[in-house]
Short mmCIF file of C-alpha atoms in Angstrom, two decimals:
data_model
loop_
_atom_site.label_atom_id
_atom_site.label_comp_id
_atom_site.label_asym_id
_atom_site.label_seq_id
_atom_site.Cartn_x
_atom_site.Cartn_y
_atom_site.Cartn_z
CA MET G 1 106.30 108.55 98.61
CA SER G 2 105.00 108.60 95.09
CA SER G 3 104.19 111.96 93.53
CA ASN G 4 100.81 110.55 92.50
CA ASN G 5 98.35 112.19 94.87
CA ALA G 6 95.07 110.94 93.41
CA ALA G 7 92.55 109.60 95.89
CA THR G 8 91.69 105.94 95.64
CA GLU G 9 87.95 105.20 95.35
CA ARG G 10 88.14 101.79 96.98
CA SER G 11 90.92 99.98 98.78
CA PRO G 12 92.41 97.37 96.42
CA GLY G 13 91.03 93.98 97.30
CA ALA G 14 88.67 95.36 99.95
CA GLY G 15 85.72 93.53 98.37
CA ASP G 16 82.80 92.08 100.27
CA GLY G 17 84.35 92.55 103.73
CA VAL G 18 84.04 96.31 103.48
CA VAL G 19 80.49 96.08 102.14
CA ARG G 20 79.40 93.84 105.02
CA ALA G 21 81.20 95.99 107.57
CA VAL G 22 79.57 99.17 106.25
CA GLU G 23 76.14 97.55 106.37
CA ALA G 24 76.69 96.43 109.98
CA LEU G 25 78.06 99.83 111.00
CA ARG G 26 75.07 101.59 109.47
CA ARG G 27 72.78 99.48 111.63
CA LEU G 28 74.89 100.42 114.66
CA LEU G 29 75.36 104.14 114.00
CA GLY G 30 72.56 105.16 111.65
CA PRO G 31 73.24 108.61 110.18
CA ARG G 32 76.56 108.76 112.03
CA LEU G 33 78.00 106.41 109.38
CA SER G 34 78.69 108.22 106.12
CA THR G 35 79.82 107.00 102.71
CA THR G 36 79.42 110.32 100.88
CA LYS G 37 82.34 111.44 98.74
CA ALA G 38 82.49 114.80 100.54
CA GLU G 39 82.74 113.23 104.00
CA ARG G 40 85.29 110.65 102.88
CA THR G 41 87.41 113.29 101.17
CA GLN G 42 87.37 115.43 104.31
CA HIS G 43 88.84 112.46 106.20
CA SER G 44 91.33 111.44 103.52
CA ARG G 45 94.28 113.54 104.67
CA GLY G 46 95.70 115.78 107.36
CA GLU G 47 97.96 118.78 106.85
CA GLY G 48 101.49 118.90 105.50
CA LEU G 49 101.24 116.44 102.59
CA PRO G 50 99.09 116.69 99.46
CA ASP G 51 98.60 112.92 99.25
CA VAL G 52 95.20 111.51 100.13
CA GLY G 53 93.89 108.07 100.97
CA LEU G 54 90.13 107.84 100.69
CA PRO G 55 88.38 105.73 103.36
CA ASP G 56 85.41 103.60 102.36
CA ALA G 57 83.28 105.15 105.11
CA VAL G 58 83.44 107.57 108.03
CA ALA G 59 82.11 106.50 111.44
CA ARG G 60 81.30 109.02 114.16
CA PRO G 61 81.06 107.25 117.53
CA GLN G 62 80.06 109.12 120.68
CA THR G 63 81.23 106.70 123.38
CA THR G 64 84.06 104.32 124.12
CA GLU G 65 81.58 101.45 123.86
CA GLU G 66 80.65 102.49 120.32
CA VAL G 67 84.33 102.62 119.37
CA ALA G 68 84.69 99.09 120.74
CA ALA G 69 81.68 97.91 118.70
CA ILE G 70 83.15 99.47 115.55
CA LEU G 71 86.48 97.75 116.06
CA ARG G 72 84.82 94.40 116.75
CA LEU G 73 82.91 94.63 113.47
CA CYS G 74 85.99 95.73 111.51
CA HIS G 75 88.00 92.93 113.09
CA GLU G 76 85.30 90.41 112.15
CA HIS G 77 85.27 91.54 108.51
CA ARG G 78 89.04 92.22 108.29
CA VAL G 79 88.59 95.91 107.44
CA PRO G 80 91.28 98.53 108.19
CA VAL G 81 90.58 101.23 110.79
CA ILE G 82 92.06 104.73 110.89
CA ALA G 83 91.51 106.99 113.90
CA PHE G 84 90.77 110.64 113.03
CA GLY G 85 90.77 113.69 115.32
CA ALA G 86 91.16 117.31 114.21
CA GLY G 87 93.05 116.30 111.05
CA THR G 88 96.12 118.43 111.90
CA SER G 89 98.74 115.67 111.67
CA LEU G 90 101.58 116.44 109.29
CA GLU G 91 103.11 113.17 108.12
CA GLY G 92 100.10 111.41 106.57
CA GLN G 93 98.92 109.66 109.73
CA VAL G 94 95.19 109.90 108.93
CA ALA G 95 95.24 109.00 105.23
CA ALA G 96 93.38 105.76 104.56
CA ILE G 97 96.01 104.43 102.18
CA ARG G 98 94.37 100.98 102.15
CA GLY G 99 90.79 102.14 102.42
CA GLY G 100 88.73 101.02 105.40
CA ILE G 101 86.82 102.93 108.05
CA SER G 102 87.88 106.37 109.29
CA VAL G 103 86.76 106.61 112.93
CA ASP G 104 86.15 110.28 113.70
CA LEU G 105 86.57 110.75 117.46
CA THR G 106 85.48 114.38 117.71
CA GLY G 107 82.13 113.23 119.13
CA LEU G 108 83.92 111.94 122.24
CA ASP G 109 84.22 115.43 123.63
CA ARG G 110 83.49 115.25 127.36
CA VAL G 111 85.75 116.62 130.06
CA ILE G 112 85.08 113.73 132.43
CA ASP G 113 86.74 114.94 135.61
CA ILE G 114 89.02 117.70 136.88
CA SER G 115 90.79 117.53 140.24
CA ALA G 116 92.31 120.85 141.27
CA ASP G 117 93.81 119.26 144.39
CA ALA G 118 95.55 116.44 142.49
CA MET G 119 96.28 118.74 139.51
CA ASP G 120 95.01 116.22 136.98
CA CYS G 121 92.01 115.63 134.74
CA ARG G 122 90.45 112.95 132.56
CA VAL G 123 89.09 113.84 129.13
CA GLU G 124 87.72 112.04 126.11
CA ALA G 125 89.87 111.89 123.00
CA GLY G 126 87.91 114.49 121.03
CA VAL G 127 88.42 117.34 123.52
CA THR G 128 90.69 120.02 122.04
CA ARG G 129 93.53 121.58 123.98
CA LYS G 130 92.09 125.12 123.77
CA ARG G 131 88.74 124.03 125.10
CA LEU G 132 90.40 122.15 127.95
CA ASN G 133 92.38 125.23 128.96
CA GLU G 134 89.23 127.33 128.90
CA GLU G 135 87.67 124.95 131.42
CA LEU G 136 90.80 124.94 133.59
CA ARG G 137 91.50 128.66 133.74
CA HIS G 138 89.20 129.47 136.66
CA LEU G 139 90.98 126.82 138.75
CA GLY G 140 94.40 128.41 138.28
CA LEU G 141 95.59 125.42 136.23
CA PHE G 142 96.51 124.81 132.60
CA PHE G 143 97.46 122.03 130.22
CA PRO G 144 100.87 123.10 128.87
CA VAL G 145 101.46 121.05 125.71
CA ASP G 146 101.01 123.51 122.83
CA PRO G 147 101.71 122.20 119.30
CA GLY G 148 100.25 125.34 117.75
CA ALA G 149 97.20 123.80 116.10
CA ASP G 150 94.06 123.33 118.18
CA ALA G 151 94.54 119.57 118.07
CA THR G 152 92.47 117.01 119.95
CA ILE G 153 93.96 115.46 123.09
CA GLY G 154 93.57 112.00 121.55
CA GLY G 155 95.47 113.01 118.43
CA MET G 156 98.19 114.66 120.49
CA THR G 157 98.52 111.46 122.50
CA ALA G 158 98.69 109.30 119.39
CA THR G 159 101.53 111.35 117.88
CA ARG G 160 103.32 112.07 121.18
CA ALA G 161 102.90 115.77 120.45
CA SER G 162 105.14 118.48 121.79
CA GLY G 163 105.34 122.20 121.10
CA THR G 164 106.46 125.57 122.32
CA ASN G 165 106.24 124.85 126.08
CA ALA G 166 108.20 121.59 126.00
CA VAL G 167 111.46 123.12 127.25
CA ARG G 168 109.89 123.56 130.70
CA TYR G 169 106.83 121.32 130.86
CA GLY G 170 107.78 118.43 128.60
CA THR G 171 105.77 116.65 125.90
CA MET G 172 102.72 114.40 125.88
CA ARG G 173 105.01 111.65 127.16
CA GLU G 174 105.40 113.50 130.46
CA SER G 175 101.80 114.75 130.59
CA VAL G 176 99.85 111.51 130.12
CA LEU G 177 99.23 109.51 133.30
CA GLY G 178 96.87 106.88 131.92
CA LEU G 179 94.60 105.93 129.03
CA THR G 180 91.49 104.12 127.99
CA VAL G 181 92.34 102.19 124.83
CA VAL G 182 90.24 100.02 122.55
CA THR G 183 92.32 97.16 121.15
CA PRO G 184 91.99 95.91 117.56
CA ASP G 185 89.50 93.17 118.56
CA GLY G 186 87.29 95.66 120.43
CA THR G 187 88.47 95.02 123.99
CA ILE G 188 88.41 98.08 126.28
CA VAL G 189 91.47 98.39 128.54
CA ARG G 190 92.69 101.04 130.97
CA THR G 191 96.37 101.74 131.45
CA GLY G 192 98.17 103.71 134.14
CA THR G 193 96.72 105.33 137.26
CA ARG G 194 96.42 108.81 138.70
CA ALA G 195 99.62 108.28 140.67
CA ARG G 196 102.61 110.30 139.46
CA LYS G 197 104.77 107.19 139.24
CA SER G 198 104.42 103.41 139.26
CA ALA G 199 106.66 100.36 139.26
CA ALA G 200 103.82 97.89 138.68
CA GLY G 201 104.38 95.98 135.45
CA LEU G 202 105.10 97.09 131.90
CA ASP G 203 104.39 100.73 131.06
CA LEU G 204 101.53 100.23 128.61
CA THR G 205 100.64 103.92 128.73
CA ALA G 206 104.03 104.82 127.27
CA LEU G 207 103.60 102.13 124.61
CA TYR G 208 100.39 103.66 123.30
CA VAL G 209 101.54 107.29 123.53
CA GLY G 210 103.07 107.93 120.11
CA SER G 211 101.81 104.72 118.50
CA GLU G 212 99.87 106.73 115.86
CA GLY G 213 96.78 104.52 116.05
CA THR G 214 98.66 101.42 114.94
CA LEU G 215 98.04 99.41 118.14
CA GLY G 216 94.55 100.54 119.16
CA ILE G 217 92.37 103.63 119.53
CA VAL G 218 92.74 105.95 122.52
CA THR G 219 89.32 107.12 123.75
CA GLU G 220 90.15 108.70 127.16
CA VAL G 221 93.27 110.37 128.52
CA GLN G 222 94.30 111.09 132.12
CA LEU G 223 96.43 114.25 132.09
CA ARG G 224 98.86 115.91 134.45
CA LEU G 225 98.11 119.64 134.82
CA GLN G 226 100.29 122.60 135.81
CA PRO G 227 99.65 125.73 137.92
CA ILE G 228 99.34 128.99 136.03
CA PRO G 229 102.55 130.88 136.93
CA GLU G 230 102.49 134.04 139.01
CA ALA G 231 104.20 136.06 136.30
CA ILE G 232 104.86 135.57 132.57
CA LEU G 233 107.23 137.66 130.48
CA ALA G 234 107.54 137.19 126.72
CA ALA G 235 110.15 138.76 124.48
CA VAL G 236 111.54 138.86 120.97
CA CYS G 237 115.23 139.28 120.19
CA SER G 238 116.63 139.77 116.68
CA PHE G 239 120.11 138.73 115.53
CA ARG G 240 122.54 139.49 112.75
CA ASP G 241 122.84 135.84 111.76
CA LEU G 242 121.55 132.35 112.48
CA THR G 243 124.70 131.32 114.34
CA GLY G 244 124.23 134.07 116.91
CA ALA G 245 120.58 133.20 117.50
CA VAL G 246 121.20 129.48 117.98
CA SER G 247 124.31 130.06 120.11
CA THR G 248 122.29 132.34 122.41
CA ALA G 249 119.59 129.68 122.80
CA VAL G 250 122.18 127.07 123.76
CA ALA G 251 123.92 129.45 126.19
CA ALA G 252 120.60 130.33 127.84
CA LEU G 253 119.79 126.65 128.34
CA GLN G 254 123.21 125.94 129.77
CA SER G 255 122.82 128.90 132.16
CA GLY G 256 119.73 127.37 133.73
CA LEU G 257 117.35 130.23 132.90
CA ARG G 258 113.74 129.40 133.73
CA MET G 259 112.39 129.55 130.20
CA ALA G 260 109.05 128.02 129.32
CA ARG G 261 109.49 128.66 125.61
CA ILE G 262 112.35 129.56 123.30
CA GLU G 263 111.54 129.56 119.61
CA LEU G 264 113.86 130.19 116.66
CA LEU G 265 112.76 131.76 113.38
CA ASP G 266 115.33 132.06 110.61
CA GLU G 267 115.38 135.19 108.46
CA VAL G 268 113.07 133.70 105.79
CA GLN G 269 110.46 132.68 108.37
CA MET G 270 110.78 135.99 110.22
CA ASP G 271 110.28 137.98 107.02
CA ALA G 272 107.19 135.89 106.27
CA CYS G 273 105.76 136.48 109.76
CA ILE G 274 106.47 140.21 109.63
CA ALA G 275 104.56 140.48 106.34
CA TYR G 276 101.69 138.16 107.29
CA SER G 277 101.10 139.33 110.88
CA ARG G 278 102.10 142.97 110.25
CA LEU G 279 104.79 142.90 112.91
CA ASP G 280 106.93 145.90 113.76
CA TYR G 281 110.07 143.85 114.44
CA PRO G 282 113.57 144.03 112.96
CA ARG G 283 114.28 141.70 110.06
CA GLY G 284 116.68 138.80 110.42
CA PRO G 285 116.78 135.62 112.52
CA ALA G 286 114.98 135.96 115.84
CA LEU G 287 114.26 134.19 119.10
CA PHE G 288 110.83 134.31 120.73
CA ILE G 289 111.22 133.64 124.47
CA GLU G 290 108.89 133.30 127.44
CA PHE G 291 109.81 133.17 131.13
CA HIS G 292 107.51 131.78 133.84
CA GLY G 293 107.98 132.38 137.57
CA SER G 294 107.76 135.16 140.12
CA GLU G 295 107.61 138.85 139.20
CA SER G 296 111.23 139.40 140.19
CA GLY G 297 112.38 136.06 138.78
CA VAL G 298 111.14 136.62 135.23
CA GLN G 299 112.66 140.11 135.14
CA GLU G 300 116.00 138.77 136.36
CA ASP G 301 116.00 135.94 133.82
CA ALA G 302 115.08 138.28 130.98
CA GLY G 303 117.94 140.58 131.96
CA THR G 304 120.44 137.71 131.95
CA PHE G 305 119.11 136.53 128.61
CA GLY G 306 119.61 140.02 127.18
CA VAL G 307 123.27 139.96 128.22
CA LEU G 308 123.79 136.54 126.61
CA ALA G 309 122.08 137.71 123.42
CA ALA G 310 124.25 140.83 123.21
CA ASP G 311 127.34 138.64 123.46
CA HIS G 312 126.20 136.83 120.30
CA GLY G 313 125.14 139.82 118.21
CA GLY G 314 121.56 140.10 119.45
CA GLY G 315 119.62 143.33 119.69
CA ALA G 316 117.56 144.68 122.56
CA LEU G 317 114.71 142.54 123.84
CA ILE G 318 111.22 143.64 122.86
CA ARG G 319 109.26 142.68 125.98
CA ALA G 320 105.60 141.90 126.59
CA THR G 321 104.07 141.23 130.01
CA GLU G 322 100.40 142.11 129.50
CA THR G 323 98.26 139.18 128.40
CA GLU G 324 97.01 140.91 125.26
CA ASN G 325 100.53 141.77 124.09
CA ARG G 326 101.86 138.31 124.87
CA ASN G 327 99.01 136.70 123.00
CA ARG G 328 99.67 138.92 119.99
CA LEU G 329 103.34 137.93 120.02
CA TRP G 330 102.63 134.20 120.23
CA LYS G 331 99.81 134.37 117.69
CA ALA G 332 102.39 135.62 115.21
CA ARG G 333 104.56 132.59 116.04
CA HIS G 334 101.63 130.18 115.77
CA ASP G 335 100.64 131.75 112.44
CA ALA G 336 104.05 130.81 111.01
CA TYR G 337 102.48 128.06 108.87
CA HIS G 338 100.00 130.48 107.28
CA ALA G 339 102.79 133.03 106.83
CA VAL G 340 104.85 130.48 104.92
CA MET G 341 101.90 129.56 102.70
CA ALA G 342 101.48 133.25 101.85
CA LEU G 343 105.03 133.31 100.45
CA ALA G 344 104.01 131.16 97.49
CA PRO G 345 100.23 130.92 96.97
CA GLY G 346 99.25 127.69 95.23
CA LYS G 347 102.20 125.69 96.50
CA ALA G 348 102.04 122.91 99.08
CA ASN G 349 103.95 122.91 102.36
CA MET G 350 105.82 119.75 103.26
CA GLY G 351 106.31 120.39 106.97
CA THR G 352 109.04 118.24 108.47
CA ASP G 353 110.89 118.21 111.76
CA ALA G 354 113.92 116.71 113.48
CA CYS G 355 115.50 116.90 116.91
CA VAL G 356 119.13 116.78 118.07
CA PRO G 357 121.05 117.19 121.33
CA ILE G 358 121.49 120.90 122.06
CA SER G 359 125.28 120.41 121.82
CA ALA G 360 124.77 119.58 118.11
CA LEU G 361 122.12 122.20 117.40
CA VAL G 362 124.34 124.91 115.90
CA ASP G 363 126.17 122.58 113.51
CA CYS G 364 123.04 120.69 112.48
CA LEU G 365 121.05 123.86 111.78
CA LEU G 366 123.86 125.47 109.80
CA GLU G 367 124.28 122.34 107.67
CA THR G 368 120.53 122.22 107.14
CA LYS G 369 120.44 125.88 106.16
CA ALA G 370 123.18 125.30 103.58
CA ASP G 371 121.29 122.26 102.27
CA VAL G 372 118.12 124.32 101.82
CA GLU G 373 119.99 126.99 99.88
CA ALA G 374 121.66 124.39 97.64
CA SER G 375 118.30 122.71 96.92
CA GLY G 376 116.83 125.81 95.27
CA LEU G 377 113.64 125.38 97.28
CA VAL G 378 112.08 127.85 99.70
CA ALA G 379 112.08 126.20 103.13
CA PRO G 380 111.91 128.51 106.16
CA ILE G 381 113.24 127.13 109.45
CA VAL G 382 111.40 127.46 112.75
CA GLY G 383 112.32 125.56 115.86
CA HIS G 384 111.55 124.72 119.46
CA VAL G 385 115.25 125.10 120.04
CA GLY G 386 114.91 124.78 123.80
CA ASP G 387 114.75 121.02 123.31
CA GLY G 388 116.80 120.80 120.11
CA ASN G 389 113.72 120.47 117.88
CA PHE G 390 113.41 122.35 114.58
CA HIS G 391 111.02 122.38 111.62
CA LEU G 392 111.19 123.14 107.92
CA GLY G 393 108.24 124.27 105.84
CA ILE G 394 109.33 123.04 102.39
CA LEU G 395 107.31 124.75 99.65
CA PHE G 396 106.79 122.84 96.40
CA ASP G 397 104.40 122.48 93.48
CA PRO G 398 102.41 119.27 94.11
CA ASP G 399 101.77 118.94 90.37
CA ASP G 400 105.47 119.12 89.48
CA ASP G 401 107.05 115.67 89.95
CA ARG G 402 110.60 117.02 89.93
CA GLU G 403 109.84 119.64 92.57
CA ARG G 404 107.99 117.07 94.70
CA LEU G 405 110.95 114.70 94.50
CA ALA G 406 113.34 117.52 95.45
CA ALA G 407 111.19 118.36 98.47
CA ASP G 408 111.00 114.70 99.51
CA ALA G 409 114.78 114.38 99.19
CA LEU G 410 115.41 117.51 101.26
CA ALA G 411 113.05 116.31 104.01
CA ARG G 412 114.77 112.92 104.05
CA ARG G 413 118.22 114.51 104.34
CA VAL G 414 117.02 116.59 107.29
CA GLY G 415 115.97 113.44 109.14
CA LEU G 416 119.10 111.45 108.32
CA ARG G 417 121.32 114.37 109.28
CA ALA G 418 119.64 114.63 112.68
CA ILE G 419 120.14 110.89 113.22
CA ALA G 420 123.83 111.26 112.33
CA PHE G 421 124.13 114.00 114.98
CA GLY G 422 122.76 111.63 117.62
CA GLY G 423 119.18 112.83 117.30
CA THR G 424 115.90 111.67 115.78
CA CYS G 425 114.15 112.06 112.44
CA SER G 426 111.10 113.41 114.28
CA GLY G 427 110.81 115.23 117.57
CA GLU G 428 107.04 115.68 117.43
CA HIS G 429 105.45 115.24 113.99
CA GLY G 430 105.72 111.47 114.11
CA ILE G 431 106.42 109.03 111.28
CA GLY G 432 103.12 108.45 109.45
CA ILE G 433 103.89 107.44 105.89
CA HIS G 434 106.45 110.10 105.04
CA LYS G 435 109.33 109.06 107.31
CA LEU G 436 109.05 105.29 107.09
CA ASP G 437 112.30 105.05 105.15
CA GLN G 438 114.22 106.65 108.03
CA MET G 439 113.12 104.20 110.71
CA GLU G 440 115.78 101.60 109.87
CA ALA G 441 118.56 104.22 110.01
CA GLN G 442 117.41 105.42 113.42
CA HIS G 443 116.48 102.16 115.12
CA GLY G 444 118.48 99.41 113.47
CA PRO G 445 117.73 95.98 115.05
CA ALA G 446 115.30 97.63 117.51
CA LEU G 447 112.90 98.10 114.59
CA ASP G 448 112.35 94.34 114.50
CA LEU G 449 111.22 94.47 118.13
CA MET G 450 108.64 97.11 117.17
CA ARG G 451 107.48 94.81 114.39
CA ARG G 452 106.98 91.98 116.86
CA ILE G 453 104.97 94.20 119.20
CA LYS G 454 102.79 95.35 116.29
CA ALA G 455 102.25 91.75 115.17
CA ALA G 456 101.38 90.63 118.72
CA LEU G 457 98.85 93.40 119.39
CA ASP G 458 97.42 93.73 115.87
CA PRO G 459 98.00 90.34 114.18
CA GLU G 460 95.60 91.13 111.32
CA GLY G 461 97.39 94.42 110.59
CA LEU G 462 94.13 96.38 110.59
CA MET G 463 95.05 99.37 112.76
CA ASN G 464 96.19 102.29 110.61
CA PRO G 465 98.10 99.98 108.25
CA GLY G 466 101.16 101.25 106.41
CA LYS G 467 102.02 103.83 109.08
CA LEU G 468 104.82 104.21 111.66
CA ILE G 469 106.47 100.84 110.97
CA PRO G 470 107.62 99.98 107.42
CA ASP G 471 105.33 97.85 105.23
CA GLY G 472 105.43 94.09 105.10
CA ILE G 473 106.13 93.58 108.76
CA VAL G 474 102.83 92.29 110.07
CA PRO G 475 102.18 88.67 109.05
CA SER G 476 98.77 87.59 107.87
CA ALA G 477 96.77 85.50 110.30
#
């Protein structure tokens, strides 16, 4: 990525096609089509990167049919389309780097159907995860994927989101049963069923989950739900060093403990959280854990975990069973991003992630920690270590080219190191524009197959161009 983060007023070469498309969209949407600088700027970036890509207009549809009409018009006039949800993506997925129309899906916000008996629901793409769980609570059900931010379900589907609960409940890949998708030419298709498995044809649902808006726009999602457990016990355990914390996490996983969450914070991140959230916890690396199950089961698992932690230099578990105390504990974990930003006001946070097999977790994290220290940058580590996933919040001055380049280089080394350990350059953030240069290293010849799929489904290259798959791979019609 270039260190130039200036917004582009108009996509190079956009010309008359954009003008005609905007005129047609205004007739379709009226005031729900905006070309104001403020609205376009709001939709020019997500979180995590300072770079922006200014769209030529922002469309706010309210139905799947309106999304289809927008895509038909953009297809007719050869105008790029970028889907936009809550704007919480971290790798540049929503930046309109070639101009075009930003399609804001937050107006598609209906919870269409909930079946307590089947433990599933269907929602529109703009429904947020917190709102969904509010509507599910009285039924004794919940939607478990928790990336921290109050992201939209459509955005979480597009990036194949994960989060703190993935060690027990999986990611969006396991939670999505079916989709309604609008293809680049405006065709509405439904994938999947409400059945928990199927052997009928290609798995199109899995193809669209994680496609980052490059193959079509998801407008509805059929979700698998989970029962709220009988008992929940959360705890924090502090350690003398990072090795002890990570080794305990691996041992707990290998012991088969029924953990729903196990989160690692290195000493820099823990210090930041203690200061920001006013926590009364010991300093040093820590694990945040949560057990789901029966009353006796969670107590037994917590006791076993305490023994494992003590064997690796861990202190006593600070436990929380009451809802208010558990929420306070996890709010501190979810506020980790804000805590990092408070370490260096005025700096940007290049959040990056990687994921490795748990057998490689200790070595990969220790090498990464040494790399951070050698870089001279401040980059706290926090991880969903239950599934081998960890994050860095790399702080840098966006106006300092040398510091930006150093941050970019560190983020790239994190991804390549994970690949070398048999893992992936992203466990949940996705690729966007920031990790394009790592796709070849991870996928090799399989990347060409992705290019062919992209070219087959989006031959004009209009859907979120320049993202997920390296540039120059979609031929012109």
